[in-house]
Structures are given as structure tokens and as C-alpha cells.
mmCIF file of C-alpha atoms in Angstrom:
data_model
loop_
_atom_site.group_PDB
_atom_site.id
_atom_site.type_symbol
_atom_site.label_atom_id
_atom_site.label_comp_id
_atom_site.label_asym_id
_atom_site.label_seq_id
_atom_site.Cartn_x
_atom_site.Cartn_y
_atom_site.Cartn_z
ATOM 1 C CA MET A 1 16.412 -69.189 4.406
ATOM 2 C CA ASN A 2 13.558 -67.242 6.770
ATOM 3 C CA ALA A 3 10.307 -67.040 4.939
ATOM 4 C CA ASN A 4 10.232 -63.558 7.410
ATOM 5 C CA VAL A 5 13.723 -62.738 6.842
ATOM 6 C CA ALA A 6 13.422 -62.652 2.456
ATOM 7 C CA ALA A 7 9.856 -61.000 2.920
ATOM 8 C CA GLU A 8 12.473 -57.858 4.661
ATOM 9 C CA ARG A 9 14.828 -58.000 2.241
ATOM 10 C CA ARG A 10 12.367 -57.624 -0.547
ATOM 11 C CA SER A 11 10.854 -54.689 0.924
ATOM 12 C CA ARG A 12 13.749 -52.991 2.007
ATOM 13 C CA PRO A 13 13.876 -49.819 -1.008
ATOM 14 C CA ARG A 14 17.270 -51.075 -2.992
ATOM 15 C CA ARG A 15 20.113 -49.037 -3.777
ATOM 16 C CA ARG A 16 19.727 -46.805 -7.342
ATOM 17 C CA THR A 17 22.809 -47.569 -9.940
ATOM 18 C CA LEU A 18 22.718 -43.986 -11.499
ATOM 19 C CA PRO A 19 24.366 -43.558 -14.676
ATOM 20 C CA PRO A 20 27.641 -42.302 -14.962
ATOM 21 C CA GLU A 21 27.152 -39.169 -16.645
ATOM 22 C CA VAL A 22 25.004 -38.960 -13.213
ATOM 23 C CA ARG A 23 27.875 -40.085 -11.267
ATOM 24 C CA THR A 24 30.373 -37.868 -12.494
ATOM 25 C CA ASP A 25 28.170 -34.428 -12.846
ATOM 26 C CA ASP A 26 27.567 -35.065 -8.228
ATOM 27 C CA LEU A 27 31.026 -35.668 -7.831
ATOM 28 C CA MET A 28 32.543 -32.270 -9.462
ATOM 29 C CA THR A 29 29.454 -30.287 -8.513
ATOM 30 C CA SER A 30 30.091 -31.073 -4.704
ATOM 31 C CA ALA A 31 34.322 -30.500 -5.670
ATOM 32 C CA ALA A 32 33.028 -27.297 -7.452
ATOM 33 C CA ALA A 33 30.618 -25.980 -4.399
ATOM 34 C CA LEU A 34 34.176 -27.094 -2.240
ATOM 35 C CA PHE A 35 36.874 -25.091 -4.038
ATOM 36 C CA ILE A 36 35.018 -22.058 -4.460
ATOM 37 C CA ALA A 37 34.304 -22.207 -0.137
ATOM 38 C CA LYS A 38 37.992 -24.048 -0.078
ATOM 39 C CA GLY A 39 40.120 -23.267 -2.474
ATOM 40 C CA ILE A 40 41.249 -26.342 -4.766
ATOM 41 C CA GLU A 41 44.332 -27.134 -1.792
ATOM 42 C CA ALA A 42 42.157 -26.791 0.561
ATOM 43 C CA THR A 43 39.057 -29.844 -0.674
ATOM 44 C CA THR A 44 40.111 -33.217 -0.156
ATOM 45 C CA ILE A 45 38.879 -36.433 -2.031
ATOM 46 C CA ASP A 46 37.299 -37.183 1.412
ATOM 47 C CA GLU A 47 35.043 -34.247 1.673
ATOM 48 C CA ILE A 48 34.165 -34.599 -2.017
ATOM 49 C CA VAL A 49 33.083 -37.997 -1.704
ATOM 50 C CA ALA A 50 31.283 -36.948 1.603
ATOM 51 C CA ARG A 51 28.944 -33.889 -0.396
ATOM 52 C CA ALA A 52 28.263 -36.053 -3.078
ATOM 53 C CA GLY A 53 27.051 -38.787 -1.048
ATOM 54 C CA VAL A 54 29.110 -41.735 -2.749
ATOM 55 C CA ALA A 55 31.821 -44.328 -1.754
ATOM 56 C CA LYS A 56 35.886 -43.100 -2.417
ATOM 57 C CA GLY A 57 35.954 -45.396 -4.625
ATOM 58 C CA THR A 58 33.110 -44.850 -6.810
ATOM 59 C CA PHE A 59 35.689 -40.574 -7.828
ATOM 60 C CA TYR A 60 38.824 -42.898 -8.406
ATOM 61 C CA HIS A 61 36.602 -44.889 -10.458
ATOM 62 C CA TYR A 62 35.782 -41.002 -12.739
ATOM 63 C CA PHE A 63 39.174 -39.906 -11.650
ATOM 64 C CA ALA A 64 42.439 -40.268 -10.617
ATOM 65 C CA THR A 65 42.894 -36.116 -8.882
ATOM 66 C CA LYS A 66 41.875 -33.613 -8.320
ATOM 67 C CA THR A 67 43.781 -32.112 -11.021
ATOM 68 C CA ASP A 68 41.471 -34.754 -12.939
ATOM 69 C CA VAL A 69 37.850 -32.399 -11.326
ATOM 70 C CA VAL A 70 39.633 -29.407 -11.878
ATOM 71 C CA LEU A 71 39.958 -30.102 -15.589
ATOM 72 C CA ALA A 72 36.626 -31.858 -15.998
ATOM 73 C CA LEU A 73 34.773 -28.768 -14.564
ATOM 74 C CA ARG A 74 36.903 -26.245 -16.692
ATOM 75 C CA GLU A 75 35.858 -28.517 -19.737
ATOM 76 C CA ARG A 76 32.021 -28.220 -18.272
ATOM 77 C CA PHE A 77 32.755 -24.253 -18.228
ATOM 78 C CA SER A 78 33.205 -23.199 -21.807
ATOM 79 C CA GLN A 79 30.268 -26.064 -22.670
ATOM 80 C CA ASP A 80 27.904 -23.633 -20.547
ATOM 81 C CA PHE A 81 29.444 -20.445 -21.808
ATOM 82 C CA LEU A 82 29.106 -21.933 -25.631
ATOM 83 C CA SER A 83 26.298 -23.549 -24.775
ATOM 84 C CA ARG A 84 23.575 -20.148 -23.313
ATOM 85 C CA VAL A 85 26.274 -17.879 -25.940
ATOM 86 C CA ASN A 86 24.527 -19.598 -28.916
ATOM 87 C CA GLU A 87 21.260 -19.697 -27.644
ATOM 88 C CA ALA A 88 21.452 -15.920 -27.844
ATOM 89 C CA ILE A 89 23.237 -15.928 -31.197
ATOM 90 C CA GLU A 90 20.212 -18.151 -32.708
ATOM 91 C CA ALA A 91 17.204 -15.767 -30.698
ATOM 92 C CA CYS A 92 18.688 -13.453 -33.660
ATOM 93 C CA PRO A 93 17.432 -13.746 -37.382
ATOM 94 C CA ALA A 94 20.190 -15.830 -39.113
ATOM 95 C CA LYS A 95 20.534 -12.511 -41.660
ATOM 96 C CA ASP A 96 21.188 -9.363 -38.708
ATOM 97 C CA PHE A 97 24.445 -9.767 -38.026
ATOM 98 C CA PRO A 98 24.216 -6.940 -36.235
ATOM 99 C CA ALA A 99 21.763 -9.016 -33.840
ATOM 100 C CA ARG A 100 23.323 -11.541 -33.491
ATOM 101 C CA LEU A 101 26.662 -9.923 -32.623
ATOM 102 C CA SER A 102 24.044 -8.259 -29.684
ATOM 103 C CA GLY A 103 22.782 -11.691 -28.764
ATOM 104 C CA TRP A 104 26.989 -12.948 -28.768
ATOM 105 C CA VAL A 105 27.569 -10.089 -25.442
ATOM 106 C CA HIS A 106 24.546 -10.378 -24.252
ATOM 107 C CA GLY A 107 25.533 -13.877 -23.754
ATOM 108 C CA ALA A 108 29.115 -13.838 -22.840
ATOM 109 C CA VAL A 109 28.580 -11.009 -20.687
ATOM 110 C CA GLN A 110 25.470 -12.389 -18.215
ATOM 111 C CA ALA A 111 27.232 -15.920 -18.439
ATOM 112 C CA TYR A 112 30.712 -14.562 -17.394
ATOM 113 C CA LEU A 113 28.372 -12.733 -14.773
ATOM 114 C CA ALA A 114 26.932 -16.087 -13.654
ATOM 115 C CA ASN A 115 29.700 -18.273 -12.993
ATOM 116 C CA PHE A 116 32.624 -16.253 -12.807
ATOM 117 C CA LYS A 117 33.795 -17.580 -8.689
ATOM 118 C CA LEU A 118 33.312 -21.441 -11.039
ATOM 119 C CA HIS A 119 35.801 -19.477 -13.794
ATOM 120 C CA ASP A 120 38.112 -17.876 -10.972
ATOM 121 C CA VAL A 121 39.360 -21.461 -9.214
ATOM 122 C CA VAL A 122 39.086 -23.819 -12.211
ATOM 123 C CA PHE A 123 41.049 -21.426 -14.405
ATOM 124 C CA HIS A 124 43.718 -19.887 -11.376
ATOM 125 C CA ASP A 125 46.522 -21.038 -12.641
ATOM 126 C CA PHE A 126 46.075 -19.954 -16.143
ATOM 127 C CA SER A 127 49.836 -18.663 -16.809
ATOM 128 C CA HIS A 128 51.960 -16.750 -20.096
ATOM 129 C CA SER A 129 53.385 -20.583 -20.729
ATOM 130 C CA ARG A 130 50.070 -21.666 -21.322
ATOM 131 C CA ARG A 131 49.380 -18.557 -23.841
ATOM 132 C CA GLN A 132 46.620 -21.135 -25.764
ATOM 133 C CA SER A 133 43.770 -22.932 -24.048
ATOM 134 C CA ARG A 134 42.155 -25.778 -25.643
ATOM 135 C CA GLU A 135 38.883 -24.196 -23.945
ATOM 136 C CA LYS A 136 39.212 -20.939 -25.011
ATOM 137 C CA ASP A 137 39.987 -21.429 -28.818
ATOM 138 C CA VAL A 138 36.418 -23.305 -29.210
ATOM 139 C CA VAL A 139 34.690 -19.999 -27.345
ATOM 140 C CA ILE A 140 37.043 -17.738 -29.906
ATOM 141 C CA ALA A 141 36.217 -19.790 -32.588
ATOM 142 C CA GLN A 142 32.158 -19.617 -31.930
ATOM 143 C CA LEU A 143 32.848 -15.962 -32.178
ATOM 144 C CA VAL A 144 35.257 -15.840 -35.036
ATOM 145 C CA ALA A 145 31.881 -17.982 -37.101
ATOM 146 C CA LEU A 146 29.871 -14.863 -36.639
ATOM 147 C CA LEU A 147 32.649 -12.255 -37.632
ATOM 148 C CA GLU A 148 33.511 -14.131 -40.684
ATOM 149 C CA ALA A 149 29.798 -14.069 -41.450
ATOM 150 C CA GLY A 150 29.225 -10.665 -41.034
ATOM 151 C CA GLN A 151 32.173 -9.755 -42.971
ATOM 152 C CA ALA A 152 31.158 -12.591 -45.825
ATOM 153 C CA ALA A 153 27.942 -10.272 -46.086
ATOM 154 C CA GLY A 154 29.214 -6.748 -45.951
ATOM 155 C CA VAL A 155 28.005 -5.830 -42.671
ATOM 156 C CA TRP A 156 31.747 -5.445 -41.331
ATOM 157 C CA THR A 157 34.671 -5.576 -42.305
ATOM 158 C CA MET A 158 37.874 -5.972 -40.919
ATOM 159 C CA PRO A 159 42.095 -7.526 -41.304
ATOM 160 C CA ASP A 160 41.830 -10.402 -39.996
ATOM 161 C CA ALA A 161 39.052 -11.953 -38.112
ATOM 162 C CA ARG A 162 40.506 -14.838 -35.011
ATOM 163 C CA MET A 163 42.313 -11.399 -34.079
ATOM 164 C CA THR A 164 39.547 -9.559 -33.667
ATOM 165 C CA ALA A 165 37.661 -11.779 -31.832
ATOM 166 C CA LEU A 166 39.954 -12.329 -28.861
ATOM 167 C CA ILE A 167 40.049 -8.067 -28.866
ATOM 168 C CA LEU A 168 36.241 -8.120 -28.472
ATOM 169 C CA PHE A 169 36.232 -11.509 -26.498
ATOM 170 C CA ASP A 170 38.930 -10.099 -24.240
ATOM 171 C CA GLY A 171 37.501 -6.645 -24.326
ATOM 172 C CA MET A 172 34.537 -8.258 -22.662
ATOM 173 C CA HIS A 173 36.613 -10.135 -19.993
ATOM 174 C CA GLY A 174 38.549 -7.688 -19.074
ATOM 175 C CA VAL A 175 35.112 -5.051 -18.528
ATOM 176 C CA VAL A 176 33.151 -7.830 -16.557
ATOM 177 C CA ASP A 177 35.673 -8.495 -14.745
ATOM 178 C CA ASP A 178 35.982 -4.385 -13.975
ATOM 179 C CA ALA A 179 32.568 -5.061 -13.167
ATOM 180 C CA ILE A 180 33.364 -7.651 -10.524
ATOM 181 C CA ALA A 181 35.660 -5.917 -8.950
ATOM 182 C CA ARG A 182 33.628 -3.184 -7.597
ATOM 183 C CA GLU A 183 30.765 -5.094 -7.415
ATOM 184 C CA ILE A 184 28.524 -4.341 -10.095
ATOM 185 C CA ARG A 185 26.195 -7.342 -11.002
ATOM 186 C CA ASP A 186 24.144 -6.181 -13.779
ATOM 187 C CA PRO A 187 24.461 -6.821 -17.253
ATOM 188 C CA GLN A 188 22.882 -4.452 -19.132
ATOM 189 C CA PRO A 189 24.888 -1.194 -19.278
ATOM 190 C CA LEU A 190 28.390 -3.709 -19.626
ATOM 191 C CA CYS A 191 26.834 -4.931 -22.787
ATOM 192 C CA ASP A 192 25.652 -1.173 -23.442
ATOM 193 C CA ILE A 193 29.359 -0.333 -23.299
ATOM 194 C CA LEU A 194 30.171 -3.371 -25.428
ATOM 195 C CA LEU A 195 27.898 -2.457 -28.338
ATOM 196 C CA GLU A 196 28.728 0.414 -28.311
ATOM 197 C CA LEU A 197 32.894 0.142 -28.770
ATOM 198 C CA PHE A 198 32.222 -3.194 -30.445
ATOM 199 C CA SER A 199 29.780 -1.851 -33.205
ATOM 200 C CA ARG A 200 32.085 1.039 -33.905
ATOM 201 C CA MET A 201 35.882 -1.303 -34.125
ATOM 202 C CA LEU A 202 33.896 -2.714 -36.915
ATOM 203 C CA SER A 203 31.939 -0.651 -39.361
ATOM 204 C CA ALA A 204 34.824 1.898 -39.292
ATOM 205 C CA GLY A 205 34.735 0.492 -43.138
ATOM 206 C CA GLY A 206 39.509 1.243 -43.337
ATOM 207 C CA SER A 207 42.827 1.525 -41.572
ATOM 208 C CA PHE A 208 43.154 3.632 -38.362
ATOM 209 C CA LEU A 209 46.973 3.611 -39.401
ATOM 210 C CA PRO A 210 48.208 6.585 -40.554
ATOM 211 C CA LYS A 211 48.238 6.875 -44.456
ATOM 212 C CA ALA A 212 52.137 6.240 -45.401
ATOM 213 C CA ALA A 213 53.692 9.708 -47.181
ATOM 214 C CA GLY A 214 53.824 10.352 -50.611
#
């Protein structure tokens, strides 16, 4: 080999081999931006790889279809939600359950407001034929654990922790959805009203059902 050619090759910057998790993250981030801007159906794999700066074969090395990317984005959304909420909960004293519930509310509202555009895209096809999803189950499980711990400590009472968690989560979800529709982005007023309602419900200490006639 000519010495000049060899020197030239050595002087060229070598293409970095990125770890698989970085490659997949780049592809998912690129897909998310395109899905939000154009919609899933209108986005092509060619556009995803072009935005990520990788070859098309790289996409198929990690994902078989666009649907696989959507599922991966759902997983990432849920994990990010869990992480943000857990951080807010754990910032509160371990035995102060009202404060930890407040942490859950603030963490959940802020996480949802921060990522609602991605949420709307990747969960767009949820139907009543799929009344349960693994992503929602892990989020509900986090709240159930908090409610059960508070109940065990005698802080509040409820007939069923999972049903209560579903009411709290879906209530939060509905309030934030309404705020988004009304272009409200400040989380604090939403958190205040949710905490007021949730605290009253959990501290009622008795049944709202009428007593049976004697």
C-alpha cells in the first residue's frame, strides 16, 4: 500500500460504533418527533432513519415495523412517568403519607403535562377491547403501593386500594386532559384541586352508602 494512502486513511476520523441502547434511543426520539408532527401513518421509516442519521438496515436491526417503535415509545413514556412520580414521592418523608400523596399528584400532573403530545400519539389506538394495558397497570401498581402503605399506617381507609387508585389516576387524567383542551399549562392549580378532592375522599373514614333501614 502506498505510504501516502495509508497515512490518509489513518488520518480519517473513524465512525463511532454506538451502543445499541443509544441507537434505539436515537431512532425512538426521531420517530417520536415525526409522529407528533405528522402522525404515525404519514411517517415513513425512511424519514425516521434520515432524521436519526442511520442506515435503513439499522432500523430493521432493532425494530421490525413502525408498530414496534410505537410499543417501545409507550414503554418509554410509562417508565419516564413512573420515574418522575417516584422521584416526587421519595422526596417526601417516608412516614408522611399525605405528603407522599401530594408528591404523587404533583409528579403525575407535571409528567403528563410535559409529555401529553407523545402520549396522545402513541396511545391513540387504545380501545375498549383493550380495557387493561401493561403500561397502565404498572402506573396503577405504584399508586396502589402508596395507598396500601398509608392504610396500613392508619392514615386513611378505603374499601379497595386498586379501585381507589383507578379513581385517583383516572380523575387526575381527566382533569389534566380538560386543562390541556382549555390550554391551561400551570400544574399548581390542578394539583391543588385534585389534592383537596382526594384528601377529602380518603379521610372520609366511613361509607357514603345510605344505611339500610332497620
